[in-house]
């Protein structure tokens, strides 16, 4: 996999290369995941024809045990928070690049792709933007500058960006009334995609959301937006389906329907934040063999469904975390769960082997 995107026409800045070199020096010294694989179980990245990703934090990169599994098993990385505006955007023209640079450097060192998550998200908006003091024009210019600067900095190391995350409301499928919509107008999503495309003619641009599987109105609204983009020539390359699901929900046919809608429009499909809850009913206090098996079956369905997508539209499947003990869902749901591929000891679970079996 090409990680430094050498097809780029624009020269990368010396400052960036300097920072990259520093970050590389601070990073792991192990080999890349493409070297001889003598691990205790087969690595997904070696078995899969499409990229398999994981969301990580820079804390994880500091843990040798995590590092080993991440670089052996996966070939795509998303930052759990490092590439979000709340982390990067400190003021107009002021940026905190450190955490994102660590991730791109680790990925470069280990022959991994980086998926940029995310440029605009109402839940990760710094206070100075949320409470912006200035005209609507100045707000628009600030967003444009942010998108331009972030996309430009990572032109050579980030393959794709989630340009806007979660633009639609849950209930009625209308656009969320975010500060971006209030300040930039109803066409703000299209503007953000255009700003990203202007900054980089080659980077892939994704719309990412949850709930499009189980909320028909939200899916309809998303597809209406995409149809409008395509009719007007607004750039969009793919759709991210977050896929925070459960072992027994939602219906498989509902997942297939939304995937079909993306494929029909010629867009790439990213299962972008996969986790599969096994305790949605708060009925267990430790993983049971039955529920782990049910999680495995669901994982196999997802992978088999994914493999039926035309290869050119398979952007990849990304797990939202490595180990069950670090899953965001434990805080978010406020109850125990075990939604990922690795247990607390970083041992692969039945769902991991289900993923592997489905690649045969
Ligand atoms: C979550 C992270 O996992 C948490 O660590 C953070 O505190 C909040 O964000 N949808 C998204 C992700 O698009 O960015 C969210 O990630 C999970 C839901």
Coordinates of C-alpha atoms and ligand atoms in Angstrom, one line a residue:
X1 CA 0.0 0.0 0.0
X2 CA 1.3 3.4 -0.9
X3 CA 1.4 5.5 2.2
X4 CA 3.4 8.6 1.2
X5 CA 1.1 9.7 -1.6
X6 CA 3.8 10.3 -4.2
X7 CA 1.4 11.1 -7.0
X8 CA 0.9 14.5 -5.5
X9 CA 1.8 17.4 -7.7
X10 CA 2.3 19.9 -4.9
X11 CA 5.7 19.9 -3.1
X12 CA 5.4 19.1 0.6
X13 CA 6.5 21.9 3.0
X14 CA 9.9 21.6 4.6
X15 CA 8.4 22.3 8.0
X16 CA 6.1 19.3 7.6
X17 CA 9.0 17.0 6.6
X18 CA 11.0 18.2 9.6
X19 CA 8.1 17.5 11.9
X20 CA 7.6 14.1 10.3
X21 CA 11.2 13.3 10.7
X22 CA 11.1 14.2 14.4
X23 CA 7.9 12.2 14.9
X24 CA 9.4 9.2 13.2
X25 CA 12.5 9.4 15.4
X26 CA 10.2 9.4 18.4
X27 CA 8.2 6.5 17.1
X28 CA 8.6 2.7 17.3
X29 CA 11.6 1.0 15.9
X30 CA 9.9 -2.2 14.9
X31 CA 9.5 -3.5 11.4
X32 CA 6.5 -2.9 9.2
X33 CA 3.5 -5.1 9.1
X34 CA 4.5 -6.5 5.7
X35 CA 7.6 -8.3 6.9
X36 CA 7.4 -12.1 7.5
X37 CA 4.4 -12.7 9.7
X38 CA 5.3 -15.1 12.5
X39 CA 2.7 -14.0 14.9
X40 CA 0.5 -16.3 17.0
X41 CA -2.6 -16.0 14.7
X42 CA -3.1 -14.8 11.1
X43 CA -3.0 -11.0 10.6
X44 CA -6.1 -9.4 9.0
X45 CA -4.0 -7.1 6.8
X46 CA -2.2 -10.0 5.2
X47 CA -5.4 -11.9 4.5
X48 CA -7.7 -9.2 3.3
X49 CA -8.0 -7.7 -0.2
X50 CA -9.4 -4.5 1.3
X51 CA -7.9 -2.3 4.0
X52 CA -8.7 -3.2 7.6
X53 CA -8.4 -0.3 10.0
X54 CA -8.5 0.5 13.7
X55 CA -9.1 3.7 15.6
X56 CA -6.3 4.4 18.0
X57 CA -5.1 7.1 20.4
X58 CA -1.6 8.4 20.8
X59 CA -1.6 6.8 24.3
X60 CA -1.9 3.4 22.6
X61 CA 1.1 4.2 20.4
X62 CA 3.1 4.6 23.5
X63 CA 2.3 1.0 24.7
X64 CA 4.6 -1.6 23.1
X65 CA 2.0 -4.3 23.4
X66 CA -0.6 -2.2 21.6
X67 CA 1.9 -1.1 19.0
X68 CA 2.8 -4.7 18.1
X69 CA -0.8 -5.7 17.5
X70 CA -1.8 -2.5 15.7
X71 CA 1.0 -2.7 13.1
X72 CA 0.8 -6.5 12.6
X73 CA -2.9 -6.8 12.2
X74 CA -4.1 -3.6 10.6
X75 CA -3.2 -1.4 7.6
X76 CA -5.3 1.6 8.1
X77 CA -5.5 4.0 11.1
X78 CA -8.1 6.5 12.3
X79 CA -7.4 8.8 15.2
X80 CA -10.0 8.5 18.0
X81 CA -9.7 12.3 18.7
X82 CA -6.3 13.4 17.3
X83 CA -7.6 14.6 13.9
X84 CA -10.8 16.3 15.2
X85 CA -11.2 20.1 15.3
X86 CA -11.4 20.1 19.1
X87 CA -7.8 18.8 19.2
X88 CA -6.3 20.6 16.2
X89 CA -8.0 23.9 16.0
X90 CA -6.7 26.4 18.7
X91 CA -7.6 29.7 17.0
X92 CA -7.7 31.3 13.6
X93 CA -4.5 30.1 12.0
X94 CA -3.4 28.4 15.2
X95 CA -3.0 24.6 15.3
X96 CA -2.1 21.8 17.6
X97 CA -0.6 19.3 15.1
X98 CA 1.3 17.1 17.5
X99 CA -1.1 14.2 18.1
X100 CA -2.1 14.0 14.4
X101 CA 1.6 14.1 13.4
X102 CA 2.3 11.2 15.7
X103 CA -0.4 9.1 14.0
X104 CA 0.6 9.9 10.5
X105 CA 4.3 9.2 11.3
X106 CA 3.5 5.9 12.9
X107 CA 1.4 5.0 9.9
X108 CA 4.2 6.0 7.5
X109 CA 6.7 3.9 9.5
X110 CA 4.5 0.9 9.4
X111 CA 3.1 1.0 5.9
X112 CA -0.4 1.9 6.9
X113 CA -2.9 4.2 5.5
X114 CA -4.4 7.1 7.5
X115 CA -8.1 8.0 7.3
X116 CA -8.7 11.6 8.4
X117 CA -11.5 11.8 10.9
X118 CA -12.9 14.5 10.8
X119 CA -12.9 18.1 9.4
X120 CA -16.3 19.4 10.6
X121 CA -18.3 17.8 13.4
X122 CA -20.8 19.7 15.7
X123 CA -19.6 17.5 18.6
X124 CA -16.0 18.5 18.2
X125 CA -16.2 22.2 17.6
X126 CA -13.8 24.5 19.6
X127 CA -15.5 27.1 21.8
X128 CA -14.2 30.0 19.7
X129 CA -16.0 28.6 16.7
X130 CA -19.1 27.6 18.5
X131 CA -19.4 31.1 19.9
X132 CA -17.8 32.9 17.0
X133 CA -17.6 36.7 17.4
X134 CA -17.7 38.0 13.9
X135 CA -19.7 38.2 10.7
X136 CA -21.0 35.2 8.8
X137 CA -18.5 35.9 6.1
X138 CA -15.7 35.8 8.6
X139 CA -17.0 32.5 10.0
X140 CA -17.1 31.0 6.5
X141 CA -13.5 32.2 5.8
X142 CA -12.4 30.7 9.1
X143 CA -13.8 27.3 8.2
X144 CA -12.3 27.5 4.7
X145 CA -8.9 28.3 6.2
X146 CA -9.1 25.5 8.7
X147 CA -10.1 22.9 6.0
X148 CA -7.4 24.2 3.6
X149 CA -4.7 24.2 6.2
X150 CA -5.4 20.7 7.6
X151 CA -6.0 19.1 4.2
X152 CA -2.8 20.7 2.9
X153 CA -0.6 19.7 5.8
X154 CA -1.6 16.0 5.4
X155 CA -1.7 15.9 1.6
X156 CA 1.0 13.3 1.4
X157 CA 0.0 11.2 4.4
X158 CA -3.8 11.1 4.6
X159 CA -5.7 9.2 1.9
X160 CA -9.2 10.4 2.7
X161 CA -11.1 12.8 5.0
X162 CA -14.5 12.6 6.6
X163 CA -15.3 16.1 5.5
X164 CA -18.5 16.5 7.5
X165 CA -19.6 14.1 10.3
X166 CA -23.2 13.6 11.4
X167 CA -24.9 16.4 9.5
X168 CA -28.4 15.0 9.9
X169 CA -30.8 15.0 12.9
X170 CA -32.1 11.7 14.2
X171 CA -35.8 12.3 14.4
X172 CA -36.9 13.9 11.2
X173 CA -34.0 13.5 8.8
X174 CA -33.5 17.3 8.5
X175 CA -30.1 18.9 8.6
X176 CA -28.9 19.4 12.2
X177 CA -29.1 23.1 13.1
X178 CA -25.4 23.4 13.8
X179 CA -23.4 26.6 14.1
X180 CA -22.0 25.7 10.7
X181 CA -25.4 25.7 9.1
X182 CA -26.5 28.8 10.9
X183 CA -23.4 30.8 9.9
X184 CA -22.7 29.3 6.4
X185 CA -26.2 28.6 5.2
X186 CA -28.1 25.5 4.2
X187 CA -25.4 24.6 1.6
X188 CA -22.6 24.4 4.2
X189 CA -21.9 20.7 3.7
X190 CA -21.3 21.3 -0.1
X191 CA -19.1 24.3 0.7
X192 CA -16.9 22.2 3.0
X193 CA -16.5 19.5 0.4
X194 CA -15.5 22.1 -2.1
X195 CA -13.0 23.7 0.2
X196 CA -11.4 20.3 0.8
X197 CA -11.3 19.5 -2.9
X198 CA -9.7 22.9 -3.6
X199 CA -7.0 22.1 -1.0
X200 CA -6.2 18.7 -2.6
X201 CA -7.4 17.5 -6.0
X202 CA -6.7 13.9 -5.1
X203 CA -7.7 13.2 -1.5
X204 CA -10.8 11.1 -1.1
X205 CA -13.8 12.9 0.4
X206 CA -16.3 11.1 2.6
X207 CA -19.6 11.9 4.2
X208 CA -19.8 10.0 7.5
X209 CA -22.8 9.3 9.8
X210 CA -24.5 6.9 12.1
X211 CA -28.1 5.8 12.0
X212 CA -28.5 5.7 8.3
X213 CA -29.1 2.0 8.7
X214 CA -32.0 2.1 11.1
X215 CA -33.5 5.5 10.4
X216 CA -35.0 5.5 6.9
X217 CA -35.6 9.3 6.9
X218 CA -32.0 9.9 7.8
X219 CA -30.9 7.6 5.0
X220 CA -33.3 9.3 2.5
X221 CA -31.9 12.7 3.5
X222 CA -28.3 11.6 3.1
X223 CA -29.0 10.1 -0.4
X224 CA -31.0 13.2 -1.4
X225 CA -27.9 15.3 -0.4
X226 CA -25.6 13.0 -2.4
X227 CA -27.9 13.1 -5.5
X228 CA -27.9 16.9 -5.2
X229 CA -24.1 16.9 -5.0
X230 CA -23.7 14.6 -8.0
X231 CA -26.2 16.7 -10.0
X232 CA -24.3 19.9 -9.2
X233 CA -20.8 18.5 -9.5
X234 CA -20.0 18.9 -5.8
X235 CA -17.1 16.5 -5.1
X236 CA -17.8 13.4 -3.0
X237 CA -16.0 10.1 -3.2
X238 CA -17.5 7.9 -0.5
X239 CA -19.8 7.4 2.4
X240 CA -18.8 6.2 5.9
X241 CA -21.3 4.1 7.8
X242 CA -20.2 4.3 11.4
X243 CA -21.8 0.9 12.2
X244 CA -22.1 1.1 16.0
X245 CA -24.4 -2.0 16.1
X246 CA -25.3 -4.9 18.3
X247 CA -25.0 -8.7 18.0
X248 CA -28.8 -8.9 17.3
X249 CA -29.6 -5.5 15.8
X250 CA -30.3 -4.0 13.3
X251 CA -31.7 -6.3 10.6
X252 CA -29.1 -7.5 8.1
X253 CA -31.4 -6.4 5.2
X254 CA -31.4 -2.8 6.5
X255 CA -27.6 -2.7 6.4
X256 CA -27.6 -4.2 2.9
X257 CA -30.2 -1.6 1.6
X258 CA -28.0 1.4 2.6
X259 CA -24.9 -0.2 1.2
X260 CA -26.7 -0.8 -2.1
X261 CA -27.7 2.8 -2.2
X262 CA -24.1 3.9 -1.9
X263 CA -22.9 1.5 -4.5
X264 CA -25.7 2.5 -6.9
X265 CA -24.3 6.0 -6.8
X266 CA -20.8 4.8 -7.6
X267 CA -19.4 5.9 -4.2
X268 CA -16.9 4.1 -2.0
X269 CA -18.2 2.4 1.1
X270 CA -16.3 2.7 4.4
X271 CA -17.5 0.8 7.4
X272 CA -15.9 3.5 9.4
X273 CA -16.4 2.9 13.2
X274 CA -17.4 -0.8 13.5
X275 CA -18.2 -2.2 17.0
X276 CA -20.7 -4.9 17.8
X277 CA -22.3 -4.7 21.3
X278 CA -23.0 -7.9 23.0
X279 CA -24.7 -6.4 26.1
X280 CA -27.3 -4.0 24.7
X281 CA -29.8 -5.3 27.2
X282 CA -27.5 -5.0 30.1
X283 CA -28.2 -8.7 30.9
X284 CA -24.6 -10.0 31.4
X285 CA -21.7 -9.1 33.6
X286 CA -19.0 -11.0 31.6
X287 CA -18.9 -12.1 28.0
X288 CA -20.8 -15.4 27.5
X289 CA -19.9 -18.0 24.8
X290 CA -23.3 -17.6 23.2
X291 CA -23.0 -13.8 22.8
X292 CA -19.4 -14.0 21.6
X293 CA -20.6 -16.5 19.0
X294 CA -23.5 -14.2 18.1
X295 CA -21.0 -11.3 17.7
X296 CA -18.8 -13.6 15.5
X297 CA -21.8 -14.4 13.3
X298 CA -22.6 -10.8 12.8
X299 CA -19.0 -9.9 12.1
X300 CA -19.0 -12.6 9.4
X301 CA -22.2 -11.2 7.9
X302 CA -20.7 -7.7 7.7
X303 CA -17.5 -9.0 6.1
X304 CA -19.3 -11.2 3.6
X305 CA -21.6 -8.4 2.7
X306 CA -18.6 -6.1 2.3
X307 CA -16.9 -8.5 0.0
X308 CA -19.8 -8.4 -2.4
X309 CA -19.3 -4.7 -3.0
X310 CA -17.3 -4.1 -6.3
X311 CA -13.6 -4.0 -5.4
X312 CA -13.1 -0.5 -6.6
X313 CA -15.7 0.8 -4.1
X314 CA -14.3 -1.1 -1.1
X315 CA -12.5 1.6 0.9
X316 CA -12.2 -0.6 3.9
X317 CA -13.6 -1.7 7.3
X318 CA -12.4 0.2 10.4
X319 CA -12.9 -1.1 13.9
X320 CA -13.6 1.7 16.5
X321 CA -10.9 0.7 18.9
X322 CA -8.5 -2.2 19.5
X323 CA -9.3 -3.7 22.9
X324 CA -12.7 -4.2 24.6
X325 CA -11.3 -2.5 27.6
X326 CA -10.8 0.8 25.7
X327 CA -14.0 1.0 23.8
X328 CA -15.7 4.4 23.9
X329 CA -19.0 2.6 24.4
X330 CA -18.3 1.7 28.0
X331 CA -18.5 5.4 28.9
X332 CA -21.0 6.3 26.3
X333 CA -23.5 3.6 27.2
X334 CA -22.7 3.6 30.9
X335 CA -22.7 -0.2 31.2
X336 CA -20.2 -3.1 30.5
X337 CA -19.7 -4.3 27.0
X338 CA -17.2 -6.2 24.8
X339 CA -17.7 -4.8 21.3
X340 CA -14.3 -5.2 19.6
X341 CA -12.0 -7.8 18.1
X342 CA -9.6 -8.1 21.0
X343 CA -10.1 -8.8 24.6
X344 CA -8.6 -6.8 27.5
X345 CA -5.4 -8.9 27.2
X346 CA -5.1 -8.1 23.5
X347 CA -6.0 -11.6 22.6
X348 CA -8.2 -12.1 19.5
X349 CA -11.8 -13.0 20.1
X350 CA -14.1 -15.3 18.2
X351 CA -15.2 -12.3 16.1
X352 CA -11.6 -11.9 15.0
X353 CA -11.6 -15.4 13.7
X354 CA -15.0 -14.9 12.1
X355 CA -13.5 -11.9 10.2
X356 CA -10.6 -14.1 9.0
X357 CA -12.9 -17.0 8.0
X358 CA -15.1 -14.6 6.0
X359 CA -12.0 -13.5 3.9
X360 CA -11.5 -17.0 2.5
Ligands
LIG1 C1 -15.7 9.2 20.0 C2 -14.4 8.7 20.6 O1 -14.3 7.3 20.5 C3 -14.3 9.1 22.1 O2 -13.0 8.7 22.6 C4 -14.5 10.6 22.2 O3 -14.5 11.0 23.5 C5 -15.8 11.0 21.5 O4 -15.8 10.6 20.2 N1 -19.0 8.8 16.3 C6 -17.9 9.4 15.8 C7 -16.6 9.3 16.6 O5 -17.8 9.9 14.6 O6 -15.7 10.4 16.3 C8 -16.9 9.1 18.0 O7 -15.7 8.9 18.7 C9 -17.9 8.0 18.3 C10 -19.2 8.3 17.6

